[in-house]
Coordinates of C-alpha atoms and ligand atoms in Angstrom, one line a residue:
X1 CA 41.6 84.2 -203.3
X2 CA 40.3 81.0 -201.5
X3 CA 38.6 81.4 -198.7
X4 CA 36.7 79.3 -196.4
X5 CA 33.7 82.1 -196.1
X6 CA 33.1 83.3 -199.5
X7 CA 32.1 79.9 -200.9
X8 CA 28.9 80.1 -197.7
X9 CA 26.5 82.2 -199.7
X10 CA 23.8 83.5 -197.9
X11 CA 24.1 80.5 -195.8
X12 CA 23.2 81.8 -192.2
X13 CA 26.7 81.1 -190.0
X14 CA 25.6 78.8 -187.4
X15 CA 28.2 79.3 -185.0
X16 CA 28.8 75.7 -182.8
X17 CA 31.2 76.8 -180.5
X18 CA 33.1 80.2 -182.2
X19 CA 35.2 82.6 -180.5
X20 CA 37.1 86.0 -181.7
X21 CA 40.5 85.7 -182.3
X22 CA 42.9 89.2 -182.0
X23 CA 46.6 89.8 -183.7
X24 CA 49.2 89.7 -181.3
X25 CA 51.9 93.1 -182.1
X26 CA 53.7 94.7 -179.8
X27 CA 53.4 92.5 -176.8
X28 CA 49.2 92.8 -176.7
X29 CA 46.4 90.9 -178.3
X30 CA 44.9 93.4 -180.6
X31 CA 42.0 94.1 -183.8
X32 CA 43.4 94.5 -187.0
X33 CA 43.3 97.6 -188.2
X34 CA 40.0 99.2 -189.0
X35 CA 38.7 95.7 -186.8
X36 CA 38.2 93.8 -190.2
X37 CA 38.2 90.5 -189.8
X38 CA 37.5 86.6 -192.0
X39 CA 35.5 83.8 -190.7
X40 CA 37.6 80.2 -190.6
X41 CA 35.1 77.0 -190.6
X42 CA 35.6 73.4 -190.2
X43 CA 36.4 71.8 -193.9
X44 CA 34.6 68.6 -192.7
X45 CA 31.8 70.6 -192.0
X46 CA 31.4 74.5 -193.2
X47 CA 28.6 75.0 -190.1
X48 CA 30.9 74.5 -187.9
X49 CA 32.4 78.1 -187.7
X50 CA 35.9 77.9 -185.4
X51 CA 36.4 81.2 -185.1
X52 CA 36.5 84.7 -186.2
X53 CA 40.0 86.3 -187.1
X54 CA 41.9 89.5 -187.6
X55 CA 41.8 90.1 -191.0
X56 CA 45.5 91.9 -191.3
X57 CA 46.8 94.8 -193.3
X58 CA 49.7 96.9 -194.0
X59 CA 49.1 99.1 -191.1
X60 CA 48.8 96.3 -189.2
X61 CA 52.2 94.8 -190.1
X62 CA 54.3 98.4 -190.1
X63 CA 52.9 97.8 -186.6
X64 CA 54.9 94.2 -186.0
X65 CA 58.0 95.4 -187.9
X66 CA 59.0 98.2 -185.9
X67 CA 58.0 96.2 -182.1
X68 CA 59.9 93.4 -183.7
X69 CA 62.9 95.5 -183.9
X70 CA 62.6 96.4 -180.6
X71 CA 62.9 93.2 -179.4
X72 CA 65.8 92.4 -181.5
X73 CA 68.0 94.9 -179.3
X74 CA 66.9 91.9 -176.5
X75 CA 66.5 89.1 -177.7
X76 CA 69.8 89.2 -179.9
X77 CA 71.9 89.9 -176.8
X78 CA 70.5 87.2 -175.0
X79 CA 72.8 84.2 -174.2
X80 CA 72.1 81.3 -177.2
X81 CA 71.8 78.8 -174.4
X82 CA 69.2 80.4 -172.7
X83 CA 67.0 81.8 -175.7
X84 CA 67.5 77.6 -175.9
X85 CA 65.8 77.5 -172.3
X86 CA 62.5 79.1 -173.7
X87 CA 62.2 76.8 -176.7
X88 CA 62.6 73.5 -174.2
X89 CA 60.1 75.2 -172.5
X90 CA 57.7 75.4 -175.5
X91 CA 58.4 71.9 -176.2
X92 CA 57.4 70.7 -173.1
X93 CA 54.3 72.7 -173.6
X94 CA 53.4 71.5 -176.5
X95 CA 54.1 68.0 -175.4
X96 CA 51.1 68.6 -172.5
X97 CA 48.7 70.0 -174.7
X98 CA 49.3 67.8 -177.6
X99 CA 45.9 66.3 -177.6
X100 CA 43.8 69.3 -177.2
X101 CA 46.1 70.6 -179.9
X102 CA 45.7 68.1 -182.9
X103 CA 42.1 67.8 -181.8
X104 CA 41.6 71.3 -182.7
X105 CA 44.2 71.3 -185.3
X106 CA 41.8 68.3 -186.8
X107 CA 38.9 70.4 -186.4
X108 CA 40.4 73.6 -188.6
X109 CA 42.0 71.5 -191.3
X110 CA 40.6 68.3 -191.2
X111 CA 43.0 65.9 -191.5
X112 CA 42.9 63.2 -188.9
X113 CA 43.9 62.9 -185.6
X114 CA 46.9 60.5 -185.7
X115 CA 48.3 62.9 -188.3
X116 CA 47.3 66.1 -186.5
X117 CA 49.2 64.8 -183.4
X118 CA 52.4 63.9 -185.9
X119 CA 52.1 67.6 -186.7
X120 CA 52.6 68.6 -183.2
X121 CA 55.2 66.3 -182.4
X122 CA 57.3 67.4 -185.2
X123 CA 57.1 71.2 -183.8
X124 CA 58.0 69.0 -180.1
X125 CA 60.9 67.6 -181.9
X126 CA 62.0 70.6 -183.7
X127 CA 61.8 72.6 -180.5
X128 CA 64.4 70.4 -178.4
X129 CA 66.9 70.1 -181.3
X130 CA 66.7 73.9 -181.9
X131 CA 67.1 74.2 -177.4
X132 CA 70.0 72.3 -178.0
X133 CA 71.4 74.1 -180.9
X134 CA 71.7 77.1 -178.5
X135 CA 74.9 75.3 -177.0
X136 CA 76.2 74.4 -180.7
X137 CA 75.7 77.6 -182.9
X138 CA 79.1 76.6 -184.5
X139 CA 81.5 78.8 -185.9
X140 CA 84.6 77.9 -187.7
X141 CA 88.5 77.6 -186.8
X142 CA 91.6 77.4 -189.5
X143 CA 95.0 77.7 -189.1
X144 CA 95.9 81.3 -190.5
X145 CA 98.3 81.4 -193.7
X146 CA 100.6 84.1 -191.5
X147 CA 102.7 83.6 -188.1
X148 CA 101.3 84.8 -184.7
X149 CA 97.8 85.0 -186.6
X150 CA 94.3 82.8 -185.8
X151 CA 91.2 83.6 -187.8
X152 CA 87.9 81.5 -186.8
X153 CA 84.4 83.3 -186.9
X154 CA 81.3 83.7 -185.2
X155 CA 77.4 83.6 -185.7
X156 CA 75.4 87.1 -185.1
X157 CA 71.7 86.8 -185.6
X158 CA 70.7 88.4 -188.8
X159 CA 67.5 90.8 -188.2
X160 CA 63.7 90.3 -187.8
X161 CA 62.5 87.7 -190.2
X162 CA 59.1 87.7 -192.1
X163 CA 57.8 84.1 -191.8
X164 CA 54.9 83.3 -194.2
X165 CA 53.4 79.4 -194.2
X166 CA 50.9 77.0 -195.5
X167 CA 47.6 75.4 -194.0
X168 CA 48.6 71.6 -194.4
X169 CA 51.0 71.5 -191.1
X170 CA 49.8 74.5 -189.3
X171 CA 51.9 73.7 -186.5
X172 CA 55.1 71.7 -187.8
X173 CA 56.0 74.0 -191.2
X174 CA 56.2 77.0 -188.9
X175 CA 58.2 75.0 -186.0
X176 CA 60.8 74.4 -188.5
X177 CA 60.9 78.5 -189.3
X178 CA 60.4 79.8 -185.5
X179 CA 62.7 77.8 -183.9
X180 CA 65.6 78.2 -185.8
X181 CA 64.9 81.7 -186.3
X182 CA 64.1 82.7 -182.5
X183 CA 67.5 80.1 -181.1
X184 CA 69.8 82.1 -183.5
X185 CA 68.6 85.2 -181.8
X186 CA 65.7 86.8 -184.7
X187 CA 62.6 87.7 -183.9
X188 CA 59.5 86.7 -186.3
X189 CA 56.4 88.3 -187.8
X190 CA 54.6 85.5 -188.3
X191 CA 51.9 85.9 -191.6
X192 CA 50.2 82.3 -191.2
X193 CA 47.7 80.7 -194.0
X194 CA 44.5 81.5 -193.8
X195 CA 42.9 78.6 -193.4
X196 CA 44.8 77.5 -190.1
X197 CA 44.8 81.0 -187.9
X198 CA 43.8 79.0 -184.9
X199 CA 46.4 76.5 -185.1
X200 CA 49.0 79.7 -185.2
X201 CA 47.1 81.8 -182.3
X202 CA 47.6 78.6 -180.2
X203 CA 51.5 78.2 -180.8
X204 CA 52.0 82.3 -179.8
X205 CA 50.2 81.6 -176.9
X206 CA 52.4 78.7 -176.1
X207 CA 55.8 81.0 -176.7
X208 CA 54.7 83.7 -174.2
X209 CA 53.9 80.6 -171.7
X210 CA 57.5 79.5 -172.5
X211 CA 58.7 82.9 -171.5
X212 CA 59.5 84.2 -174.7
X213 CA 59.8 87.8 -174.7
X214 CA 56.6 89.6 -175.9
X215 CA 58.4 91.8 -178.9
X216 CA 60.0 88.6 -180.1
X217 CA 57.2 87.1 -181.8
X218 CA 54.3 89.3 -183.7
X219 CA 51.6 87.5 -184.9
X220 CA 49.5 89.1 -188.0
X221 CA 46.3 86.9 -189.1
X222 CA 45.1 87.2 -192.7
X223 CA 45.4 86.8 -196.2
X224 CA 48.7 86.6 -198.7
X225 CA 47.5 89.3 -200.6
X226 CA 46.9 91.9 -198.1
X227 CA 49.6 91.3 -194.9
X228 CA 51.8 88.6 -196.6
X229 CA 52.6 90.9 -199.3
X230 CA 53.0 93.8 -197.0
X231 CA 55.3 91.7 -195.1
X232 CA 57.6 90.7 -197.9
X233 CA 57.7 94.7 -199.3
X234 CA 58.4 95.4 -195.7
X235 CA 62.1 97.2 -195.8
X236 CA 62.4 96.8 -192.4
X237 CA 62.2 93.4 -192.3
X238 CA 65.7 91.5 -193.1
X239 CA 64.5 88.5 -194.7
X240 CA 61.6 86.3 -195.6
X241 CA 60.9 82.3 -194.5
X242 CA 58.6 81.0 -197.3
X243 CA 56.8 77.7 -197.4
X244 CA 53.9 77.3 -200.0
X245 CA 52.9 76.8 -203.6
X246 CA 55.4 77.2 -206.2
X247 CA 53.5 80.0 -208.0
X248 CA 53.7 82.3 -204.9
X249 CA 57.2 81.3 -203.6
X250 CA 59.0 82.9 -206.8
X251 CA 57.1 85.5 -207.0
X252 CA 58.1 86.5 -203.5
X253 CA 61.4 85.5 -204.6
X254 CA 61.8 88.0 -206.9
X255 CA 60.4 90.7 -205.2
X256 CA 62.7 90.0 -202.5
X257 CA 66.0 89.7 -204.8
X258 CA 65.1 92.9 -206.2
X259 CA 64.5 94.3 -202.3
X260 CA 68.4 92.8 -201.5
X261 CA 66.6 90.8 -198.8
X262 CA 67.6 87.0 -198.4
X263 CA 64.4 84.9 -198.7
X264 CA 64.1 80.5 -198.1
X265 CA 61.6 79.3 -200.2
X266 CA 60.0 75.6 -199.7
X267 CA 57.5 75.0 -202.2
X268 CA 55.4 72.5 -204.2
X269 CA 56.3 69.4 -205.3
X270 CA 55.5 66.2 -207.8
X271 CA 56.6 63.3 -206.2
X272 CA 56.6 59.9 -207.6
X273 CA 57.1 56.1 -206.0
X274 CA 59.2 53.9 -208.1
X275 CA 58.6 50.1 -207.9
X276 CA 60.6 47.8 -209.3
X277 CA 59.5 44.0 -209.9
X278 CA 61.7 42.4 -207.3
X279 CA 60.3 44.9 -204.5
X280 CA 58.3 43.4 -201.8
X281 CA 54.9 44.7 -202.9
X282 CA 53.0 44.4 -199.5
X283 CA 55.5 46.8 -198.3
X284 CA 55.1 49.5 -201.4
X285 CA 51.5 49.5 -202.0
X286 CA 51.3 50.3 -197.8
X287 CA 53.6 52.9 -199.1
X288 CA 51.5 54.0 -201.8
X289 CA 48.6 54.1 -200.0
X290 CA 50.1 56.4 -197.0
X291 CA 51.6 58.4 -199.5
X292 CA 48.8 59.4 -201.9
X293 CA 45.9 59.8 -199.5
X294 CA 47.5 60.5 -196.1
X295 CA 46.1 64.5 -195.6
X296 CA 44.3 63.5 -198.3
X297 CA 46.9 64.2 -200.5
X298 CA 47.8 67.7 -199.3
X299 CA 51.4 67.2 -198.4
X300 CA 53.9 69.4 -200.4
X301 CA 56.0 65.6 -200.1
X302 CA 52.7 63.4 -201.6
X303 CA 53.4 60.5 -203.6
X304 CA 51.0 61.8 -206.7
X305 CA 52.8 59.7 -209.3
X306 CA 53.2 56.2 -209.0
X307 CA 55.8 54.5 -211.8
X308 CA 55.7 50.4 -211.7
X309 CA 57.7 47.7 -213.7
X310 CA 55.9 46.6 -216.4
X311 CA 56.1 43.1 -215.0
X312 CA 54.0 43.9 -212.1
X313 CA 51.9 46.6 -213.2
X314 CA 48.2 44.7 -213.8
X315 CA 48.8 42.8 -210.3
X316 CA 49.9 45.7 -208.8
X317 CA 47.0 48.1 -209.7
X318 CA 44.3 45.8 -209.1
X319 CA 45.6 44.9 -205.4
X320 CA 45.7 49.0 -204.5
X321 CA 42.8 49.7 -206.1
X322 CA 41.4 46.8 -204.1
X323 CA 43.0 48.5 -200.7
X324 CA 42.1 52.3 -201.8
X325 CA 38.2 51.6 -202.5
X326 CA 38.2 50.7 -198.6
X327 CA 39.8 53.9 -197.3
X328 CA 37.0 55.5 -195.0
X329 CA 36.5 58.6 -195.7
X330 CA 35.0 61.6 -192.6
X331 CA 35.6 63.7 -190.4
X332 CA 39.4 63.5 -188.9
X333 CA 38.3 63.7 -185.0
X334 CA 35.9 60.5 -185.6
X335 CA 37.7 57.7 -185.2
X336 CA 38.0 54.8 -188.0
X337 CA 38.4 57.7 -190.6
X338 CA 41.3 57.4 -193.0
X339 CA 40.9 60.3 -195.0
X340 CA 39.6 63.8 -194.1
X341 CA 38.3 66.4 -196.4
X342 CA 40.2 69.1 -198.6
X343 CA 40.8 72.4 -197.2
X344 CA 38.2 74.2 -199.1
X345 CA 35.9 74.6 -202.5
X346 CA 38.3 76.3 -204.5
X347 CA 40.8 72.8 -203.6
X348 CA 37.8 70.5 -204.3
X349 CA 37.2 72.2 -207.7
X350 CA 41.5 72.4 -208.7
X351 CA 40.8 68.5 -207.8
X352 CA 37.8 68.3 -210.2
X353 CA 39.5 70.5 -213.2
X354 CA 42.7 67.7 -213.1
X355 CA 40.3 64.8 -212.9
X356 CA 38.5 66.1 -216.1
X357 CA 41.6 66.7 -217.4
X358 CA 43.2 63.3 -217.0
X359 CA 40.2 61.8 -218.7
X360 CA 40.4 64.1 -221.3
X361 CA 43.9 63.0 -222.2
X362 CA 43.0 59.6 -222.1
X363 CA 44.2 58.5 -219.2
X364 CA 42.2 55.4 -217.4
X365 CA 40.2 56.8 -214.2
X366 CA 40.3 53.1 -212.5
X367 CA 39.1 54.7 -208.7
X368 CA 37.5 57.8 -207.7
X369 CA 37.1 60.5 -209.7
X370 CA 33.7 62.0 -207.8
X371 CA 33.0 63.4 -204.5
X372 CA 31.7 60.4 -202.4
X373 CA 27.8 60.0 -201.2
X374 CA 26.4 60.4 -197.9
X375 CA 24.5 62.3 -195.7
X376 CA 27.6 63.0 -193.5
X377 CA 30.2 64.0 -196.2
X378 CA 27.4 66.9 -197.4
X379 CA 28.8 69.3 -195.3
X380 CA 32.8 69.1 -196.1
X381 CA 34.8 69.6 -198.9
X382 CA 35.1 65.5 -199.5
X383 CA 36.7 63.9 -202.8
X384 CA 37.0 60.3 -203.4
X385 CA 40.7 58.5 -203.6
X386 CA 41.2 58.6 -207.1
X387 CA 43.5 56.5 -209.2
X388 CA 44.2 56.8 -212.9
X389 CA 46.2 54.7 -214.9
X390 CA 47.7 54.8 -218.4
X391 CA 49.3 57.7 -218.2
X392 CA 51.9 58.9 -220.1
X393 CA 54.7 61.1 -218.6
X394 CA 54.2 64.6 -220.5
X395 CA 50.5 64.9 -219.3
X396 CA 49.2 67.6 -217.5
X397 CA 48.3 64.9 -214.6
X398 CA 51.7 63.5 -214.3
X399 CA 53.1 67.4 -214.6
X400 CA 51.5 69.4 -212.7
X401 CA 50.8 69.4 -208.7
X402 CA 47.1 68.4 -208.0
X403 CA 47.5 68.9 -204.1
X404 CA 44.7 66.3 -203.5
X405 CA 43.6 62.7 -203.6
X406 CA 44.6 62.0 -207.1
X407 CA 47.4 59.5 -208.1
X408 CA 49.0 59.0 -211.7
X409 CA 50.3 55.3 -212.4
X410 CA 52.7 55.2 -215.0
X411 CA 54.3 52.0 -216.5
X412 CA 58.3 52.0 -217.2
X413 CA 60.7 49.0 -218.7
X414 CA 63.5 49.7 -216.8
X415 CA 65.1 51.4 -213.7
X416 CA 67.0 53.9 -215.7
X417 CA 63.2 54.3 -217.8
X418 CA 61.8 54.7 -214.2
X419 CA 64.5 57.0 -212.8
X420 CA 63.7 59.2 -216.5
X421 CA 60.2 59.5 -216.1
X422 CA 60.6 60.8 -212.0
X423 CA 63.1 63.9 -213.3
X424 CA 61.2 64.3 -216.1
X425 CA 59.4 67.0 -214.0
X426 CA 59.9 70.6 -213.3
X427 CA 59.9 69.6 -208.7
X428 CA 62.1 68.0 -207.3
X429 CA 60.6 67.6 -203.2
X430 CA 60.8 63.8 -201.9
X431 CA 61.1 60.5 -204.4
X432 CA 60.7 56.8 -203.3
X433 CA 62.4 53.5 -204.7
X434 CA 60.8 50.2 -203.8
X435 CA 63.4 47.4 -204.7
X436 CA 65.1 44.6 -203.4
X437 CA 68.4 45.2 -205.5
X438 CA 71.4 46.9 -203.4
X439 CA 72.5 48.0 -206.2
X440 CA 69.3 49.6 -207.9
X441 CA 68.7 51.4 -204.8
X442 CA 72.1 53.3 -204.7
X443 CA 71.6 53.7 -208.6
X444 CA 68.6 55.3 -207.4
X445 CA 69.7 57.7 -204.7
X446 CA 72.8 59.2 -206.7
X447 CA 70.6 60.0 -210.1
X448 CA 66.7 60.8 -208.9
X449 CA 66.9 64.6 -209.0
X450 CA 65.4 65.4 -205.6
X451 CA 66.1 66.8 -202.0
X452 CA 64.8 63.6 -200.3
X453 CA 65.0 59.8 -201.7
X454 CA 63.2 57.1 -199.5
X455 CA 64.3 53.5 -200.3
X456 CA 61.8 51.0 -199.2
X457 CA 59.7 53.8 -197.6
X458 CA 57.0 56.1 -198.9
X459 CA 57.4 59.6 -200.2
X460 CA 56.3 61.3 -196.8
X461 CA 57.3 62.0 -193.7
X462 CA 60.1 64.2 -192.3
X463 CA 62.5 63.6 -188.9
X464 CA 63.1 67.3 -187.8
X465 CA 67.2 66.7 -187.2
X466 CA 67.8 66.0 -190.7
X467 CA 67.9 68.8 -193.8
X468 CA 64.4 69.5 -195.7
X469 CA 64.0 71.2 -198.9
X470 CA 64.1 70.2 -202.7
X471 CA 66.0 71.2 -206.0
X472 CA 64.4 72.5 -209.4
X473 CA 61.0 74.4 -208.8
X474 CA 60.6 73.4 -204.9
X475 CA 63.3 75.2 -203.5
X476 CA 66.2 77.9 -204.0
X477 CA 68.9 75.9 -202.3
X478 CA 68.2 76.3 -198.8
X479 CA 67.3 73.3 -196.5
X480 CA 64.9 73.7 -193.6
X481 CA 65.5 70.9 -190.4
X482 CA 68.3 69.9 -189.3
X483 CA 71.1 71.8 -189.0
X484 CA 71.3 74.5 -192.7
X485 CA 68.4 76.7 -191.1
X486 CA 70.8 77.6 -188.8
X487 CA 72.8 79.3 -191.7
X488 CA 69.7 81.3 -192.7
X489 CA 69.0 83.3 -189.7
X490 CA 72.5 84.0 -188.7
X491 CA 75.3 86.1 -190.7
X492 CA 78.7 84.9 -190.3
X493 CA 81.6 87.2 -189.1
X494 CA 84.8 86.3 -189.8
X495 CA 87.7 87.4 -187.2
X496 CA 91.3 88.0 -187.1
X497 CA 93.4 88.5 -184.3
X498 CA 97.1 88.9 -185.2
X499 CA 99.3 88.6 -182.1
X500 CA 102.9 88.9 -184.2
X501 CA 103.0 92.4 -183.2
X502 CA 103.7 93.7 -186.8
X503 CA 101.8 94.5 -189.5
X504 CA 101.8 91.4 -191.9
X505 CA 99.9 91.3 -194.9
X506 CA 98.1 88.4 -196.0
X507 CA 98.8 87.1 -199.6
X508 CA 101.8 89.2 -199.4
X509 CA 104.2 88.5 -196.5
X510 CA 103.3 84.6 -197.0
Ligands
NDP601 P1 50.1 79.2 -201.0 O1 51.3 79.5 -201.8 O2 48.8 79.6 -201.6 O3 50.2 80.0 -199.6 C1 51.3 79.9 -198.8 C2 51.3 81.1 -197.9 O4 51.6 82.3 -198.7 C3 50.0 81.4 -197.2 O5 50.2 82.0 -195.9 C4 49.4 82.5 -198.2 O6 48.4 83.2 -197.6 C5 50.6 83.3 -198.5 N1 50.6 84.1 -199.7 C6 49.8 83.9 -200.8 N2 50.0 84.9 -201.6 C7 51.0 85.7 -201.1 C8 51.6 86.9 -201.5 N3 51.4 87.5 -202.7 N4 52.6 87.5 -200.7 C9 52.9 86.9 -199.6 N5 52.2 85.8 -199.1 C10 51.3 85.2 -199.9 O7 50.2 77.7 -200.6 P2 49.1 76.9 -199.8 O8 48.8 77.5 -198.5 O9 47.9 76.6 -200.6 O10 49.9 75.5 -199.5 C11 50.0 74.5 -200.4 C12 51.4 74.6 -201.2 O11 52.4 74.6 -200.3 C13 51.6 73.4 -202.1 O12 52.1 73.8 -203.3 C14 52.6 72.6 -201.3 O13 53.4 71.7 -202.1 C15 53.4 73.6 -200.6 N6 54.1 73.2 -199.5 C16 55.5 73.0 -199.6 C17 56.2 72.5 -198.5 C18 57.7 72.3 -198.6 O14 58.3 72.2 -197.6 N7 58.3 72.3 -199.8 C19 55.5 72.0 -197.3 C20 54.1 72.3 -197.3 C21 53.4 72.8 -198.3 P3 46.8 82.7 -197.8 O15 46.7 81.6 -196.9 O16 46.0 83.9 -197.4 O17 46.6 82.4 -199.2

């Protein structure tokens, strides 16, 4: 299990500025069960305790299921439009407290503040399109096969949905989840990461504000082994919103096929930049650069392979190493930082084990490969950008997902070489072409096995009205933004109303 407090030792919790934060079931702020609790601290600097949390159970989450239910019989009959009305409200919420939010956003997961504030203005985003979805809701017309027949259907919300997310957007991944889920009429039980429990304490509070009835959203604090997994076995709860690591996500997969519930997984990814020689290569190593080390590499969409033309491989290399050895690296609230810290120990030593094992397989470390010096960096979970080169497409650095600061450069002949080597992987999340070619790029976007393709853009970054998911080992076919999630949390009813008076049979009387 990581966790932020068993890597502190003996060390004597200097508590800055540390509050205790309750559960929110059944319309009250409450203790977990038996009052246990877990200790969240700052990953730029583990003295800096943030909080002290409910550390959640079973109990704790029959608890949420059942008041969830209750507000189903509510919430469910509630006008689309106006459940809309709350979620505006929540936007323009958010939208005030922005600022205070990323700051302490920043401060619980350290990445910095221009991205923190992206993080909250993607849940802004995702909130207005999902108000406005609550006059759309779409259903279906088509002309009946029979005389004096119509048949069209209708959206009915689906249940109480278990929502279970990750630490690196603490506020955006579950926007894209909630939203949805509350505009088609669900309510949640919300089982957040961790590492980010502030983050999701903050966004309850700002439902209620918003008016959101207080059955509609349960909020149960702790770790995936103890009230995740109590959500997913849940039988009561209709289905499950996923977002995390690969590992996890089919494992709560199956248990939920073999449960009958539906279940949305988002999970890890391997994503790789593709530049070809007749790309402009200012543009793509400003792509590269974002990609790899932007949240410090901790972005399920992280551009942790980069594949260049032979051609301009050498040049290439030496001008990013050039830009990445200048990347400041701190605390993400201090401004002039680039890149903040990993989440915790047990990411800083995963980032270690795949830099010792790129150099075992011969791969060139060219950047990196330590945890930088510094008096200030002590305190934090800080790893150097690190960059290896010559490496070939069936290591383990080029395989698996490193979730950190570490970028592969691989060398290809060709596009279709290039396009090879980025399937050749077992994720398929985001993929990037740099190119000048019309014709490579459109080459590009119908073969490159993945659920995003940027063309003359990096593999990041996400605009909440259009679909978000991958194929392979990220995803099981559903899409998060945009307008799929809408599918997810409702169940379609198909209706026919035959006006002819008689009894016709369809198939039959046609
Ligand atoms: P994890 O899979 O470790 O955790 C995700 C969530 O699942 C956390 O809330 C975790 O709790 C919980 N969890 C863990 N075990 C169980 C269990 N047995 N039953 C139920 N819940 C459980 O992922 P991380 O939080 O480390 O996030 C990083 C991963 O997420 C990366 O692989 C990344 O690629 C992926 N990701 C994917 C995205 C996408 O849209 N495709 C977007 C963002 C991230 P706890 O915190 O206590 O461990």
């Amino acid at each position: 299990m990581k966790t932020k407090t068993a890597s502190m030792g003996n060390r004597k919790p200097e508590a800055r500025v540390s509050q205790t934060f309750k559960n929110f079931i059944a319309g009250e702020w409450v203790e977990a069960d038996g009052g246990t609790t877990f200790e969240n601290r700052n990953p730029a600097d583990r003295d800096d305790l943030i909080g002290v949390f409910a550390a959640s159970g079973p109990i704790d989450v029959e608890r949420a299921v059942s008041a969830a239910w209750k507000g189903f019989e509510e919430w469910s009959r509630m006008p689309a439009p106006k459940r809309g009305e709350v979620l505006k409200r929540a936007g323009d919420l958010l939208t005030e407290r922005k600022d205070e939010i990323a700051d302490g956003m920043t401060r619980e997961m350290g990445k910095p503040l221009a991205e923190t504030r992206g993080d909250v203005q993607e849940a802004i985003d995702t909130a207005y399109y999902a108000a406005s979805e609550g006059r759309r809701l779409f259903g279906r017309t088509a002309p009946s096969e029979l005389r004096h027949k119509m048949g069209f259907t209708i959206r009915r919300p689906a249940g109480i949905f278990g929502i279970v997310t990750p630490w690196n957007f603490p506020i955006a991944v579950p926007s894209w989840k909630i939203f949805p889920a509350l505009v088609c009429g669900c309510p949640v039980v919300w089982k957040p990461a961790q590492d980010t429990p502030w983050s999701a304490v903050r966004f309850v509070e700002i439902l209620l504000e918003a008016g959101l009835p207080e059955n509609v959203i349960q909020l149960v604090t702790g770790f995936g082994s103890d009230a995740g997994a109590a959500l997913v076995e849940h039988p009561d709860i209709t289905g499950i919103s996923f977002t995390g690591s690969t590992e996890v996500g089919w494992r709560i997969g199956a248990r939920c096929g073999e449960r009958g519930k539906p279940v949305s997984l988002e999970m890890g990814g391997k994503n790789a930049q593709l530049v070809m020689a007749d790309a402009d290569l200012d543009l793509a190593i400003e792509g590269v650069l974002w990609g790899a080390f932007g949240t410090t590499g901790q972005r399920c969409t992280a551009t942790s392979r980069l594949v260049l033309q032979s051609d301009i491989h050498d040049e290439f290399v030496d001008r990013l190493v050039a830009r990445a050895e200048g990347l400041v690296l701190g605390d993400g609230r201090k401004s002039g930082t680039d890149v903040g810290p990993l989440i915790n120990e047990d990411a800083r030593e995963k980032v270690e084990k795949y830099v010792r094992i790129g150099q075992e397989e011969g791969a060139h470390l060219r950047l990196g490969g330590a945890r930088p010096d510094g008096e200030k960096l002590e305190k934090g979970w800080f790893y150097r950008p690190t960059i290896f080169t010559g490496v070939a497409p069936d290591m383990r650095i080029a395989q698996e997902e490193i979730f950190g600061p570490v970028l592969s450069v691989l060398e290809v002949g060709s596009l279709d070489e290039g396009i090879e080597v980025m399937n050749g992987v077992r994720y398929g999340l985001s993929s990037s072409i740099y190119t000048g070619d019309v014709g490579s790029a459109f080459r590009a976007i119908e073969r490159i096995d993945a659920g995003i393709t940027y063309v003359n853009g990096p593999t990041i970054g996400a605009e909440a009205h259009f679909p978000f998911g991958g194929v392979k080992d990220t995803g099981n076919g559903h899409r998060e933004g945009g307008w799929p999630v809408y599918d997810f949390f409702t169940e379609t009813k198909t209706v026919y109303v035959d006006y002819s008076g008689k009894l016709q049979k369809a198939q039959i009387d046609t």
